[in-house]
GROMACS .gro file of C-alpha atoms in nm:
model
  242
    1MET     CA    1  -0.499   1.161   0.967
    2GLU     CA    2  -0.373   1.460   1.190
    3GLN     CA    3  -0.077   1.249   1.344
    4PHE     CA    4   0.076   1.200   1.019
    5SER     CA    5   0.044   1.548   0.886
    6ARG     CA    6   0.396   1.622   1.044
    7ILE     CA    7   0.585   1.314   0.871
    8ASP     CA    8   0.382   1.267   0.560
    9ASN     CA    9   0.480   1.467   0.239
   10SER     CA   10   0.143   1.346   0.082
   11LYS     CA   11  -0.131   1.606   0.077
   12ASN     CA   12  -0.361   1.336   0.232
   13GLY     CA   13  -0.742   1.422   0.184
   14LEU     CA   14  -0.932   1.587  -0.124
   15GLN     CA   15  -0.666   1.687  -0.372
   16VAL     CA   16  -0.887   1.780  -0.637
   17SER     CA   17  -1.268   1.858  -0.602
   18ARG     CA   18  -1.557   1.841  -0.852
   19ARG     CA   19  -1.849   2.046  -0.949
   20GLU     CA   20  -2.118   1.801  -0.859
   21GLN     CA   21  -2.143   1.703  -0.499
   22LYS     CA   22  -2.334   1.396  -0.531
   23ILE     CA   23  -2.117   1.067  -0.549
   24SER     CA   24  -2.265   0.791  -0.732
   25THR     CA   25  -1.976   0.570  -0.822
   26ALA     CA   26  -1.615   0.564  -0.675
   27ALA     CA   27  -1.303   0.410  -0.806
   28PHE     CA   28  -1.003   0.296  -0.582
   29ALA     CA   29  -0.668   0.245  -0.733
   30VAL     CA   30  -0.277   0.265  -0.601
   31ASP     CA   31  -0.154   0.570  -0.824
   32ALA     CA   32  -0.291   0.884  -0.964
   33SER     CA   33  -0.198   0.875  -1.333
   34LEU     CA   34  -0.337   0.972  -1.639
   35GLU     CA   35  -0.413   0.590  -1.733
   36THR     CA   36  -0.588   0.552  -1.402
   37PHE     CA   37  -0.811   0.856  -1.469
   38ARG     CA   38  -0.899   0.742  -1.827
   39ARG     CA   39  -1.020   0.429  -1.683
   40CYS     CA   40  -1.223   0.607  -1.416
   41GLU     CA   41  -1.398   0.801  -1.687
   42ASP     CA   42  -1.460   0.492  -1.871
   43ILE     CA   43  -1.668   0.353  -1.576
   44GLY     CA   44  -1.806   0.685  -1.496
   45ALA     CA   45  -1.634   0.731  -1.178
   46ASP     CA   46  -1.712   1.051  -0.973
   47ILE     CA   47  -1.429   1.020  -0.740
   48LEU     CA   48  -1.095   0.823  -0.726
   49ILE     CA   49  -0.948   0.737  -0.385
   50VAL     CA   50  -0.584   0.647  -0.411
   51HIS     CA   51  -0.285   0.592  -0.214
   52HIS     CA   52  -0.031   0.777  -0.407
   53GLY     CA   53  -0.194   1.114  -0.507
   54LEU     CA   54  -0.062   1.431  -0.706
   55PHE     CA   55   0.070   1.653  -0.433
   56TRP     CA   56   0.360   1.573  -0.221
   57GLY     CA   57   0.442   1.879   0.000
   58ARG     CA   58   0.602   2.112  -0.260
   59GLU     CA   59   0.451   2.382  -0.500
   60GLU     CA   60   0.363   2.217  -0.833
   61LEU     CA   61   0.343   2.423  -1.137
   62LEU     CA   62   0.069   2.330  -1.363
   63THR     CA   63   0.290   2.229  -1.674
   64GLY     CA   64   0.358   1.907  -1.869
   65TYR     CA   65   0.226   1.598  -1.752
   66HIS     CA   66   0.101   1.762  -1.403
   67TYR     CA   67  -0.123   1.997  -1.601
   68GLU     CA   68  -0.249   1.699  -1.820
   69ARG     CA   69  -0.371   1.531  -1.516
   70ILE     CA   70  -0.535   1.807  -1.353
   71ARG     CA   71  -0.681   1.914  -1.693
   72PHE     CA   72  -0.820   1.559  -1.761
   73LEU     CA   73  -0.982   1.536  -1.373
   74MET     CA   74  -1.142   1.879  -1.404
   75GLU     CA   75  -1.273   1.811  -1.749
   76HIS     CA   76  -1.455   1.487  -1.663
   77ASP     CA   77  -1.549   1.611  -1.319
   78ILE     CA   78  -1.375   1.353  -1.121
   79ALA     CA   79  -1.260   1.427  -0.792
   80LEU     CA   80  -0.931   1.305  -0.640
   81TYR     CA   81  -0.854   1.180  -0.257
   82ALA     CA   82  -0.536   1.068  -0.151
   83ILE     CA   83  -0.454   0.856   0.195
   84HIS     CA   84  -0.091   0.799   0.182
   85LEU     CA   85   0.089   0.677   0.545
   86PRO     CA   86  -0.234   0.672   0.733
   87LEU     CA   87  -0.323   0.373   0.479
   88ASP     CA   88  -0.004   0.201   0.500
   89ALA     CA   89  -0.050   0.233   0.902
   90HIS     CA   90  -0.430   0.160   0.966
   91PRO     CA   91  -0.492  -0.122   1.185
   92SER     CA   92  -0.753  -0.297   1.002
   93LEU     CA   93  -0.775  -0.118   0.675
   94GLY     CA   94  -0.402  -0.056   0.602
   95ASN     CA   95  -0.189  -0.228   0.345
   96ASN     CA   96   0.030  -0.388   0.640
   97ALA     CA   97  -0.279  -0.513   0.813
   98GLY     CA   98  -0.408  -0.679   0.497
   99ILE     CA   99  -0.084  -0.854   0.464
  100ALA     CA  100  -0.069  -0.950   0.822
  101ALA     CA  101  -0.447  -1.081   0.804
  102SER     CA  102  -0.403  -1.289   0.467
  103LEU     CA  103  -0.107  -1.466   0.657
  104GLY     CA  104  -0.327  -1.518   0.954
  105LEU     CA  105  -0.094  -1.378   1.205
  106SER     CA  106  -0.131  -1.366   1.559
  107ASP     CA  107   0.013  -1.165   1.843
  108VAL     CA  108   0.035  -0.861   1.596
  109LYS     CA  109   0.239  -0.552   1.700
  110PRO     CA  110   0.305  -0.225   1.533
  111PHE     CA  111   0.659  -0.236   1.350
  112GLY     CA  112   0.858   0.011   1.144
  113LEU     CA  113   0.901   0.338   1.296
  114HIS     CA  114   0.890   0.629   1.070
  115LYS     CA  115   0.990   0.972   1.246
  116GLY     CA  116   0.835   0.829   1.562
  117ILE     CA  117   0.515   0.668   1.439
  118PRO     CA  118   0.486   0.296   1.353
  119ILE     CA  119   0.390   0.225   0.995
  120GLY     CA  120   0.425  -0.180   0.967
  121MET     CA  121   0.288  -0.467   1.153
  122ALA     CA  122   0.474  -0.792   1.303
  123GLY     CA  123   0.352  -1.120   1.429
  124ARG     CA  124   0.366  -1.486   1.443
  125LEU     CA  125   0.250  -1.752   1.199
  126ASP     CA  126   0.007  -2.007   1.354
  127ARG     CA  127   0.222  -2.268   1.199
  128PRO     CA  128   0.581  -2.228   1.006
  129MET     CA  129   0.565  -2.163   0.653
  130GLU     CA  130   0.839  -2.211   0.369
  131LEU     CA  131   0.940  -1.890   0.205
  132PHE     CA  132   0.811  -1.963  -0.148
  133ALA     CA  133   0.462  -2.083   0.016
  134ILE     CA  134   0.427  -1.744   0.185
  135GLN     CA  135   0.543  -1.579  -0.154
  136GLN     CA  136   0.226  -1.790  -0.318
  137LYS     CA  137  -0.014  -1.713  -0.053
  138LEU     CA  138   0.027  -1.363  -0.068
  139PHE     CA  139   0.108  -1.281  -0.446
  140GLY     CA  140  -0.038  -1.594  -0.651
  141PHE     CA  141   0.066  -1.921  -0.761
  142ASP     CA  142   0.372  -1.832  -0.954
  143GLY     CA  143   0.473  -1.638  -0.615
  144ASN     CA  144   0.619  -1.387  -0.860
  145VAL     CA  145   0.780  -1.094  -0.658
  146ILE     CA  146   1.078  -0.855  -0.763
  147ALA     CA  147   1.324  -1.040  -0.563
  148SER     CA  148   1.361  -1.272  -0.238
  149LEU     CA  149   1.652  -1.355  -0.003
  150PRO     CA  150   1.645  -1.686   0.131
  151PHE     CA  151   1.919  -1.634   0.424
  152GLY     CA  152   1.694  -1.739   0.720
  153PRO     CA  153   1.529  -2.027   0.841
  154ASP     CA  154   1.373  -2.270   0.603
  155GLU     CA  155   1.063  -2.274   0.840
  156ILE     CA  156   0.939  -1.938   0.917
  157SER     CA  157   0.765  -1.863   1.237
  158SER     CA  158   0.773  -1.489   1.264
  159VAL     CA  159   0.723  -1.179   1.015
  160ALA     CA  160   0.768  -0.840   0.991
  161ILE     CA  161   0.603  -0.632   0.724
  162VAL     CA  162   0.642  -0.266   0.598
  163SER     CA  163   0.471  -0.197   0.275
  164GLY     CA  164   0.621   0.043   0.014
  165GLY     CA  165   0.977   0.161   0.036
  166ALA     CA  166   1.112   0.056   0.341
  167ALA     CA  167   1.412  -0.173   0.296
  168PHE     CA  168   1.605  -0.045   0.585
  169ASP     CA  169   1.349  -0.143   0.848
  170VAL     CA  170   1.517  -0.476   0.782
  171ASP     CA  171   1.734  -0.364   1.049
  172GLU     CA  172   1.450  -0.342   1.324
  173ALA     CA  173   1.330  -0.709   1.206
  174ILE     CA  174   1.706  -0.830   1.262
  175GLU     CA  175   1.739  -0.672   1.590
  176LYS     CA  176   1.404  -0.805   1.700
  177GLY     CA  177   1.454  -1.174   1.579
  178TYR     CA  178   1.201  -1.207   1.291
  179ASP     CA  179   1.232  -1.493   1.051
  180LEU     CA  180   1.119  -1.299   0.757
  181PHE     CA  181   1.070  -0.926   0.643
  182ILE     CA  182   0.850  -0.799   0.378
  183THR     CA  183   0.856  -0.502   0.170
  184GLY     CA  184   0.793  -0.366  -0.175
  185ASP     CA  185   1.117  -0.190  -0.294
  186ALA     CA  186   1.439  -0.398  -0.349
  187SER     CA  187   1.765  -0.260  -0.215
  188HIS     CA  188   2.105  -0.385  -0.321
  189THR     CA  189   2.246  -0.197   0.026
  190ILE     CA  190   2.093  -0.443   0.242
  191TYR     CA  191   2.171  -0.762   0.066
  192HIS     CA  192   2.480  -0.863   0.274
  193ARG     CA  193   2.374  -0.754   0.601
  194CYS     CA  194   2.062  -0.981   0.547
  195LEU     CA  195   2.287  -1.270   0.452
  196GLU     CA  196   2.521  -1.212   0.754
  197ALA     CA  197   2.236  -1.165   1.012
  198GLY     CA  198   2.028  -1.492   0.862
  199ILE     CA  199   1.701  -1.334   0.788
  200ASN     CA  200   1.490  -1.411   0.486
  201VAL     CA  201   1.347  -1.125   0.305
  202ILE     CA  202   1.079  -1.062   0.022
  203PHE     CA  203   1.108  -0.761  -0.216
  204ALA     CA  204   0.730  -0.796  -0.338
  205GLY     CA  205   0.737  -0.474  -0.528
  206HIS     CA  206   0.604  -0.149  -0.439
  207TYR     CA  207   0.294  -0.198  -0.612
  208LEU     CA  208   0.187  -0.543  -0.498
  209THR     CA  209   0.261  -0.434  -0.124
  210GLU     CA  210   0.028  -0.143  -0.141
  211VAL     CA  211  -0.302  -0.280  -0.326
  212TRP     CA  212  -0.404  -0.402  -0.002
  213GLY     CA  213  -0.537  -0.077   0.163
  214VAL     CA  214  -0.713   0.063  -0.106
  215LYS     CA  215  -0.922  -0.275  -0.145
  216LEU     CA  216  -0.981  -0.287   0.183
  217LEU     CA  217  -1.110   0.061   0.226
  218MET     CA  218  -1.324  -0.033  -0.092
  219GLU     CA  219  -1.470  -0.326   0.072
  220HIS     CA  220  -1.536  -0.113   0.406
  221LEU     CA  221  -1.714   0.143   0.188
  222LEU     CA  222  -1.947  -0.109  -0.003
  223LYS     CA  223  -2.018  -0.287   0.363
  224GLY     CA  224  -2.092   0.049   0.564
  225PRO     CA  225  -2.180   0.404   0.440
  226GLY     CA  226  -2.151   0.343   0.088
  227SER     CA  227  -2.387   0.051   0.085
  228GLU     CA  228  -2.658   0.272   0.279
  229ALA     CA  229  -2.580   0.553  -0.007
  230GLY     CA  230  -2.609   0.288  -0.288
  231ILE     CA  231  -2.265   0.387  -0.419
  232HIS     CA  232  -2.101   0.171  -0.684
  233ALA     CA  233  -1.732   0.114  -0.648
  234GLU     CA  234  -1.441  -0.053  -0.838
  235PHE     CA  235  -1.096  -0.121  -0.814
  236ILE     CA  236  -0.877  -0.017  -1.100
  237ASP     CA  237  -0.584  -0.217  -1.132
  238VAL     CA  238  -0.291  -0.076  -1.315
  239PRO     CA  239   0.048  -0.236  -1.198
  240THR     CA  240   0.373  -0.123  -1.261
  241GLY     CA  241   0.556  -0.455  -1.213
  242LEU     CA  242   0.786  -0.258  -0.956
   0.00000   0.00000   0.00000
């Protein structure tokens, strides 16, 4: 995670420790929040591993909701570990890798430079697909997303992906000639440039584009070191709809 330390505001790594060192149950979630922490306590989790932690590169006073969050973790002896940009960018366990693998993309390449480091991925579909079929494949039968812009080819062959808040990376997708750009947060600002450039866009929602990494990491733990140590793991789903 060292290469991300200069570009990531998140304090990646262990953010809150615990008294007991033994870990029997690990919980995984997208966001560190009181609701998530309470559900960790319900399942007896010793550690929570999240994409969005509590510390973001500035001094945080232990007051208000921030105090309540830390207090809950300490009172229930739950450790908190955060992995932000490294989990977006990881080539096999990351959010973008998960979306790319689910689509079966081939010729996968790094995409979406953030301060000189690629965060996303891009590649080609083995068979062309329509926009709504891609939404269904990734996000369920109803294909529910925040919004989509059907401004590009009806038959999509190439896809660029940057999870989370990366709407302006569509410029790179346009420049490189991709048929579809997938990201999380919607942006009014890019509407007309996408229309004029003739590119499809899916704004799937920040949450839906960032469940992939923590789930893949959990599966990796269960198959590898966690399996050997007898650790139980559980994903805690707290969708925001955004």
